[in-house]
Coordinates of C-alpha atoms in Angstrom, one line a residue:
M1 CA -31.2 -22.9 112.2
K2 CA -28.3 -21.1 110.3
Q3 CA -26.8 -20.2 113.7
F4 CA -27.1 -23.8 114.9
G5 CA -25.3 -25.0 111.8
K6 CA -22.4 -22.7 112.2
I7 CA -22.0 -23.5 115.9
L8 CA -22.2 -27.3 115.1
K9 CA -19.5 -27.1 112.5
F10 CA -17.3 -24.9 114.7
E11 CA -17.6 -27.4 117.7
L12 CA -17.0 -30.4 115.5
K13 CA -13.8 -28.8 114.1
Y14 CA -12.8 -28.2 117.8
F15 CA -13.0 -31.9 118.5
F16 CA -11.3 -33.1 115.3
K17 CA -8.4 -30.5 115.9
N18 CA -8.2 -31.5 119.7
K19 CA -4.9 -33.4 120.1
V20 CA -6.2 -35.4 123.0
F21 CA -9.3 -36.5 121.2
V22 CA -7.3 -37.5 118.0
G23 CA -4.6 -39.0 120.2
V24 CA -6.9 -41.1 122.3
T25 CA -8.7 -42.4 119.1
V26 CA -5.5 -43.2 117.4
F27 CA -4.1 -45.0 120.5
L28 CA -7.2 -47.1 120.9
V29 CA -7.1 -48.1 117.4
L30 CA -3.5 -49.1 117.5
L31 CA -4.0 -51.0 120.7
I32 CA -6.8 -53.0 119.2
A33 CA -4.7 -53.7 116.3
A34 CA -1.9 -55.0 118.3
V35 CA -4.2 -57.2 120.2
M36 CA -6.1 -58.6 117.2
F37 CA -2.8 -59.1 115.1
F38 CA -0.9 -60.7 117.9
P39 CA -1.7 -64.3 117.0
R40 CA -0.6 -63.7 113.5
I41 CA 2.6 -61.9 114.5
A42 CA 3.4 -64.6 117.0
T43 CA 3.4 -67.3 114.4
L44 CA 6.2 -65.3 112.4
F45 CA 8.6 -65.6 115.4
R46 CA 7.9 -69.2 115.9
S47 CA 10.7 -71.3 114.5
D48 CA 10.0 -74.3 112.3
D49 CA 11.8 -76.8 114.5
T50 CA 9.7 -75.9 117.6
A51 CA 6.8 -77.9 116.1
D52 CA 8.5 -81.2 117.0
V53 CA 9.4 -80.1 120.4
T54 CA 7.0 -80.3 123.3
D55 CA 7.5 -78.1 126.5
D56 CA 8.5 -80.0 129.6
L57 CA 5.5 -80.6 131.8
P58 CA 5.9 -80.0 135.5
V59 CA 6.5 -83.1 137.5
M60 CA 3.8 -84.3 139.8
L61 CA 4.9 -87.1 142.3
V62 CA 2.2 -89.5 143.6
K63 CA 2.8 -92.1 146.2
A64 CA 0.0 -94.7 146.4
H65 CA -1.2 -96.2 149.8
D66 CA -1.0 -99.6 148.2
P67 CA 2.0 -100.0 145.8
S68 CA 0.3 -102.8 144.0
Q69 CA -2.2 -100.2 142.7
N70 CA 0.6 -98.0 141.3
E71 CA -0.3 -98.4 137.6
M72 CA -4.1 -97.8 138.2
V73 CA -3.4 -94.7 140.2
R74 CA -0.9 -93.4 137.7
Q75 CA -3.3 -93.8 134.8
T76 CA -6.2 -92.1 136.7
F77 CA -4.0 -89.2 137.9
A78 CA -2.5 -88.8 134.4
A79 CA -6.0 -88.6 132.8
A80 CA -7.1 -86.0 135.3
F81 CA -3.8 -83.9 135.4
T82 CA -3.1 -83.6 131.6
D83 CA -0.9 -80.5 132.3
H84 CA 1.5 -82.4 134.6
D85 CA 4.0 -85.2 134.1
V86 CA 2.6 -87.7 136.7
Q87 CA 5.2 -90.0 138.2
M88 CA 4.8 -92.7 140.8
T89 CA 7.2 -92.9 143.7
N90 CA 7.9 -95.0 146.8
E91 CA 10.4 -92.8 148.3
E92 CA 10.2 -91.5 151.9
L93 CA 8.4 -88.3 152.7
T94 CA 11.5 -86.4 153.3
V95 CA 12.9 -87.3 149.9
I96 CA 9.6 -86.2 148.3
Q97 CA 9.7 -82.8 150.2
D98 CA 13.3 -82.2 149.1
A99 CA 12.4 -82.8 145.4
I100 CA 9.7 -80.2 145.7
T101 CA 11.9 -77.7 147.4
A102 CA 14.7 -78.3 145.0
G103 CA 12.5 -77.7 142.1
E104 CA 12.7 -81.3 140.7
A105 CA 8.9 -81.6 141.2
E106 CA 6.2 -79.1 141.4
C107 CA 3.9 -80.9 143.8
A108 CA 3.2 -84.2 145.3
F109 CA 0.3 -86.3 146.6
V110 CA 1.1 -88.8 149.4
M111 CA -1.8 -91.1 150.1
T112 CA -2.3 -92.2 153.7
S113 CA -5.1 -94.5 153.1
S114 CA -7.5 -95.2 150.2
T115 CA -9.7 -92.2 151.2
A116 CA -7.0 -89.7 152.6
Y117 CA -4.0 -87.9 151.2
T118 CA -1.7 -85.0 151.8
Y119 CA -0.9 -82.4 149.2
Y120 CA 2.6 -81.1 149.1
V121 CA 3.5 -77.9 147.2
E122 CA 6.1 -75.3 147.9
N123 CA 4.1 -72.1 147.2
L124 CA 0.3 -72.6 147.2
S125 CA -1.3 -70.4 144.6
M126 CA -4.6 -68.8 145.3
Y127 CA -5.8 -70.5 142.0
D128 CA -4.4 -73.9 142.7
M129 CA -7.2 -76.5 142.2
N130 CA -5.1 -79.6 142.3
A131 CA -6.4 -80.8 145.8
E132 CA -10.0 -80.6 144.5
T133 CA -9.2 -82.5 141.5
A134 CA -7.3 -85.2 143.3
S135 CA -10.2 -85.6 145.7
T136 CA -12.4 -86.5 142.7
V137 CA -9.8 -88.8 141.4
L138 CA -9.5 -90.7 144.7
Q139 CA -13.3 -90.9 144.9
Q140 CA -13.3 -92.6 141.5
L141 CA -10.5 -95.0 142.5
Y142 CA -12.4 -96.0 145.6
Q143 CA -15.5 -96.7 143.7
M144 CA -13.5 -98.7 141.1
N145 CA -11.9 -100.8 143.9
A146 CA -15.2 -101.5 145.4
M147 CA -16.6 -102.6 142.1
I148 CA -13.6 -104.9 141.6
H149 CA -14.0 -106.5 145.1
G150 CA -17.6 -106.9 144.2
G151 CA -16.9 -109.2 141.4
M152 CA -16.3 -106.9 138.5
S153 CA -13.1 -107.1 136.3
A154 CA -10.8 -104.0 136.3
E155 CA -11.9 -103.4 132.7
Q156 CA -15.7 -103.5 133.6
A157 CA -15.2 -101.2 136.5
A158 CA -13.2 -98.8 134.3
D159 CA -16.1 -98.7 131.6
V160 CA -18.6 -98.0 134.4
M161 CA -16.5 -95.2 135.8
N162 CA -15.7 -93.7 132.5
I163 CA -19.2 -93.7 130.9
Q164 CA -19.7 -90.8 128.6
I165 CA -22.8 -88.6 129.1
T166 CA -24.1 -86.7 126.2
S167 CA -26.2 -83.7 126.5
D168 CA -27.6 -80.8 124.5
V169 CA -28.7 -77.4 125.8
Q170 CA -31.5 -75.6 124.1
S171 CA -31.9 -72.0 125.2
L172 CA -35.4 -70.6 124.2
G173 CA -34.4 -67.1 125.2
K174 CA -30.9 -65.5 125.5
N175 CA -27.6 -67.1 126.4
Q176 CA -26.2 -64.9 129.1
M177 CA -22.7 -66.4 129.1
E178 CA -22.4 -65.8 125.2
N179 CA -23.8 -62.3 125.5
F180 CA -22.1 -61.2 128.7
F181 CA -18.7 -60.1 127.1
Y182 CA -20.0 -57.8 124.5
T183 CA -22.8 -56.5 126.8
Y184 CA -20.1 -55.6 129.3
I185 CA -17.9 -53.9 126.7
M186 CA -21.0 -51.9 125.3
I187 CA -22.1 -50.8 128.8
F188 CA -18.6 -49.8 129.7
A189 CA -18.1 -47.9 126.5
L190 CA -21.5 -46.1 127.0
Y191 CA -20.5 -45.2 130.6
M192 CA -17.1 -43.8 129.5
V193 CA -18.4 -41.8 126.4
I194 CA -21.3 -40.1 128.4
L195 CA -19.2 -39.2 131.4
L196 CA -16.2 -38.0 129.2
Y197 CA -18.2 -36.0 126.6
G198 CA -20.8 -34.7 129.2
Q199 CA -18.1 -33.4 131.4
M200 CA -16.4 -31.9 128.2
V201 CA -19.7 -30.0 127.4
A202 CA -20.0 -28.6 130.8
T203 CA -16.2 -27.6 130.9
N204 CA -16.5 -25.9 127.5
V205 CA -19.4 -23.9 128.5
A206 CA -17.8 -22.9 132.0
T207 CA -14.5 -22.0 130.2
E208 CA -16.2 -19.7 127.7
K209 CA -18.2 -18.1 130.6
S210 CA -15.3 -17.6 133.0
S211 CA -13.1 -16.0 130.1
R212 CA -16.1 -13.6 129.4
A213 CA -16.1 -15.0 125.8
M214 CA -19.8 -15.9 126.3
E215 CA -20.6 -12.3 126.5
V216 CA -19.3 -11.7 123.1
L217 CA -20.9 -15.0 121.7
I218 CA -24.4 -14.4 123.0
T219 CA -24.5 -11.0 121.2
S220 CA -24.2 -12.7 117.8
A221 CA -25.8 -16.1 118.5
D222 CA -28.9 -17.4 120.3
P223 CA -28.0 -19.1 123.5
T224 CA -30.4 -22.0 122.8
S225 CA -28.6 -22.6 119.3
M226 CA -25.3 -22.4 121.2
M227 CA -26.2 -25.1 123.7
F228 CA -27.8 -27.5 121.2
G229 CA -24.8 -27.0 118.8
K230 CA -22.4 -27.9 121.6
V231 CA -24.3 -31.0 122.7
I232 CA -25.0 -32.4 119.3
A233 CA -21.4 -31.8 118.2
S234 CA -20.3 -33.7 121.3
C235 CA -22.7 -36.5 120.6
L236 CA -21.5 -36.8 117.0
A237 CA -17.9 -36.7 118.1
G238 CA -18.4 -39.5 120.6
F239 CA -20.4 -41.5 118.1
I240 CA -17.8 -41.1 115.4
Q241 CA -15.1 -42.1 117.9
L242 CA -17.1 -45.3 118.9
V243 CA -17.7 -46.2 115.3
T244 CA -13.9 -45.8 114.5
V245 CA -12.8 -48.0 117.5
F246 CA -15.3 -50.7 117.2
G247 CA -15.4 -50.6 113.5
S248 CA -11.6 -51.0 113.3
A249 CA -11.8 -53.9 116.0
L250 CA -14.3 -55.6 113.8
I251 CA -12.2 -55.3 110.7
F252 CA -9.0 -56.4 112.4
Y253 CA -10.7 -59.4 113.9
H254 CA -12.0 -60.6 110.5
L255 CA -8.5 -60.2 109.1
N256 CA -7.1 -62.6 111.8
R257 CA -10.1 -64.8 112.5
S258 CA -8.3 -68.0 111.4
Y259 CA -5.4 -67.2 113.9
W260 CA -7.6 -66.9 116.9
G261 CA -9.1 -70.4 116.4
D262 CA -12.1 -71.2 118.6
N263 CA -11.6 -68.6 121.2
I264 CA -15.0 -68.4 122.9
I265 CA -14.6 -64.9 124.5
I266 CA -13.4 -63.4 121.2
D267 CA -16.0 -65.0 119.1
S268 CA -18.8 -63.9 121.5
I269 CA -17.6 -60.3 121.5
F270 CA -17.7 -60.0 117.7
N271 CA -20.8 -62.1 117.1
I272 CA -23.1 -59.3 118.0
P273 CA -26.7 -59.5 116.5
P274 CA -27.5 -56.5 114.3
T275 CA -30.7 -55.8 116.1
L276 CA -28.7 -55.4 119.4
L277 CA -26.3 -52.9 117.6
L278 CA -29.5 -50.9 116.6
Y279 CA -30.7 -50.9 120.2
M280 CA -27.3 -49.8 121.3
L281 CA -27.4 -46.9 118.8
V282 CA -30.9 -45.8 120.0
F283 CA -30.0 -45.9 123.8
F284 CA -26.5 -44.4 123.2
L285 CA -28.0 -41.4 121.4
L286 CA -30.9 -40.8 123.8
G287 CA -28.8 -41.5 126.9
F288 CA -26.1 -39.2 125.7
L289 CA -28.4 -36.4 124.9
I290 CA -30.3 -36.5 128.1
Y291 CA -27.1 -36.2 130.2
A292 CA -25.3 -33.9 127.8
F293 CA -28.2 -31.4 128.2
M294 CA -28.0 -31.6 131.9
F295 CA -24.2 -31.1 131.9
G296 CA -24.6 -28.2 129.6
A297 CA -27.2 -26.5 131.7
V298 CA -25.2 -27.0 134.9
G299 CA -22.0 -25.8 133.2
S300 CA -23.8 -22.6 132.3
T301 CA -24.5 -21.8 136.0
A302 CA -20.8 -22.1 137.0
S303 CA -18.9 -18.7 137.1
K304 CA -15.5 -20.2 137.5
L305 CA -14.0 -23.3 135.9
E306 CA -13.0 -24.5 139.5
D307 CA -16.7 -24.8 140.3
I308 CA -17.6 -27.2 137.5
N309 CA -16.6 -30.4 139.3
T310 CA -18.8 -29.5 142.3
S311 CA -21.7 -28.4 140.1
V312 CA -21.8 -31.6 138.0
M313 CA -21.3 -34.0 140.9
P314 CA -25.0 -34.8 141.5
I315 CA -25.3 -35.7 137.7
T316 CA -22.2 -37.8 137.8
M317 CA -23.3 -39.6 140.9
L318 CA -26.7 -40.4 139.4
F319 CA -25.0 -42.0 136.3
I320 CA -22.5 -43.9 138.5
I321 CA -25.3 -45.4 140.5
A322 CA -27.0 -46.6 137.3
F323 CA -23.8 -48.1 136.2
V324 CA -23.2 -49.9 139.5
V325 CA -26.9 -51.3 139.5
V326 CA -26.3 -52.7 136.0
M327 CA -22.9 -54.2 136.7
T328 CA -24.1 -55.8 140.0
S329 CA -27.1 -57.3 138.2
M330 CA -24.9 -58.6 135.4
S331 CA -22.5 -60.3 137.8
S332 CA -25.4 -62.0 139.8
G333 CA -26.9 -63.4 136.5
N334 CA -30.2 -61.9 137.2
V335 CA -30.8 -58.9 134.9
D336 CA -34.6 -59.1 135.4
N337 CA -34.7 -58.2 139.1
T338 CA -37.0 -55.6 140.6
L339 CA -34.5 -52.9 140.6
M340 CA -33.4 -53.4 137.1
T341 CA -37.0 -53.5 135.9
V342 CA -37.8 -50.2 137.6
C343 CA -34.5 -48.6 136.2
S344 CA -35.6 -49.7 132.8
Y345 CA -38.3 -47.0 132.8
I346 CA -36.4 -44.2 134.6
P347 CA -34.9 -42.0 131.8
F348 CA -31.6 -41.4 133.7
T349 CA -30.9 -45.2 134.1
S350 CA -32.9 -46.8 131.2
P351 CA -30.1 -46.3 128.6
M352 CA -27.9 -48.8 130.4
S353 CA -30.7 -50.9 132.5
M354 CA -33.0 -51.6 129.4
F355 CA -30.3 -52.3 127.0
T356 CA -28.7 -54.7 129.3
R357 CA -32.0 -56.5 129.8
I358 CA -32.5 -56.6 126.0
A359 CA -28.9 -58.1 125.4
M360 CA -29.1 -60.7 128.3
S361 CA -32.8 -61.5 128.7
T362 CA -36.0 -61.7 126.9
V363 CA -37.9 -58.4 127.2
P364 CA -41.4 -58.1 125.7
W365 CA -41.6 -55.6 122.9
Y366 CA -44.1 -53.4 124.6
E367 CA -41.7 -52.9 127.7
I368 CA -39.0 -51.9 125.2
A369 CA -41.4 -49.4 123.5
I370 CA -42.6 -47.9 126.6
S371 CA -39.0 -47.4 127.8
I372 CA -37.8 -45.8 124.6
A373 CA -41.0 -43.6 124.5
V374 CA -40.4 -42.4 128.1
L375 CA -36.7 -41.8 127.2
I376 CA -37.6 -39.8 124.0
A377 CA -40.1 -37.6 125.8
S378 CA -37.7 -37.0 128.7
T379 CA -34.9 -36.1 126.4
V380 CA -37.1 -33.5 124.7
G381 CA -38.4 -32.2 127.9
I382 CA -34.9 -31.9 129.6
G383 CA -33.5 -30.5 126.4
V384 CA -36.2 -27.7 126.4
L385 CA -35.7 -27.0 130.3
S386 CA -31.9 -27.2 129.9
A387 CA -32.0 -24.6 127.0
K388 CA -33.9 -22.1 129.3
I389 CA -31.6 -22.7 132.2
Y390 CA -28.6 -22.2 129.8
R391 CA -30.1 -18.9 128.4
V392 CA -30.4 -17.7 132.1
G393 CA -27.2 -19.3 133.5
V394 CA -24.7 -17.8 130.9
L395 CA -25.6 -14.2 132.2
M396 CA -25.3 -15.0 135.9
Y397 CA -22.0 -14.5 137.6
G398 CA -20.7 -14.5 141.1
T399 CA -21.6 -17.4 143.5
P400 CA -23.1 -20.4 141.8
P401 CA -26.9 -19.8 142.1
K402 CA -29.1 -22.3 143.9
I403 CA -31.5 -24.5 141.8
T404 CA -34.5 -22.8 143.1
T405 CA -33.3 -19.4 142.1
I406 CA -32.6 -20.7 138.5
L407 CA -35.9 -22.2 138.3
K408 CA -37.7 -19.1 139.5
T409 CA -35.7 -17.1 136.9
V410 CA -36.6 -19.6 134.1
W411 CA -40.3 -19.5 135.2
K412 CA -40.4 -15.7 135.0
A413 CA -38.4 -15.6 131.6

């Protein structure tokens, strides 16, 4: 235990003195501060007289099929296109097209009948939804005209068409839209931390071995204590970095909350339930440990630093597959599909799969308990096996040994 404590302390000092580790942490904190304080800073550069000046809206020209309905068409289009200055025109088509190409108007709708139109725009953006909106507007106009010809007044037809429907949505489980953003950020953070620090554990072990420093270290320290010290130190460093980054983001958000207004995305990101944070902590620690143990064991079998990427590739691919499964399920909106359910009980995929299901769905408590129990047992088992591989691997040089050779040596040890 004394050796483990010394190694843990030494490895933590290595992280906190590492310029890259400190630089990345400071950069992320400053980046989050810049984003969170942006609305507050933007108000300082906003002059007082700009409050009375409204930005000129882009001009939208509309030519009705029946000029007698110009006012009705204008009002309906203006209500639908609030981000445009809707202007009626009776000019010829060439004049309308020239106005668009000259920049005097952004776009135009020329109606050829009560149910047909042509949309003119200079450069059609892939996000341009004006045509779809106009189709809905013309459909409403057609219905209003049908009502008027059927005996209704224009006011009565407008009341029927503009009837307001009130609704209320009661979710008896989880609201996936509200939980999507912070779940995505947490999963991505877990993905980055495990891969980054797992690779760092393997690289540190391979570096010490290739430089022959390992031969000196194992004469004064137990190999098992060395491996556990490196893994736990990496876990603590990653956890401290996450707490620093997310903690500063939370503080900066509350300092500038009034400047963000009712931003749905920002509010959903920072309104994380405490229970979900607890689950994230549990799955982060267990998921990190199980992968860090494997990275450490594999790193001990590499004789040269150049071999480390090839050695850890199967572990990296396993974790990437788990990440892709989770991201695909989140995007589809079905996080309780068969593949995600199965992955929730596999220790290599459950840290992300089960956490995502907990965040975006309703998971029975016993399923969560089984998943965590399997993950804890697997972490302990892989930790013990990795320690034995590490003990043997650090003394093996030359060509990277095959997994069967390592297991046979471990079995005999």
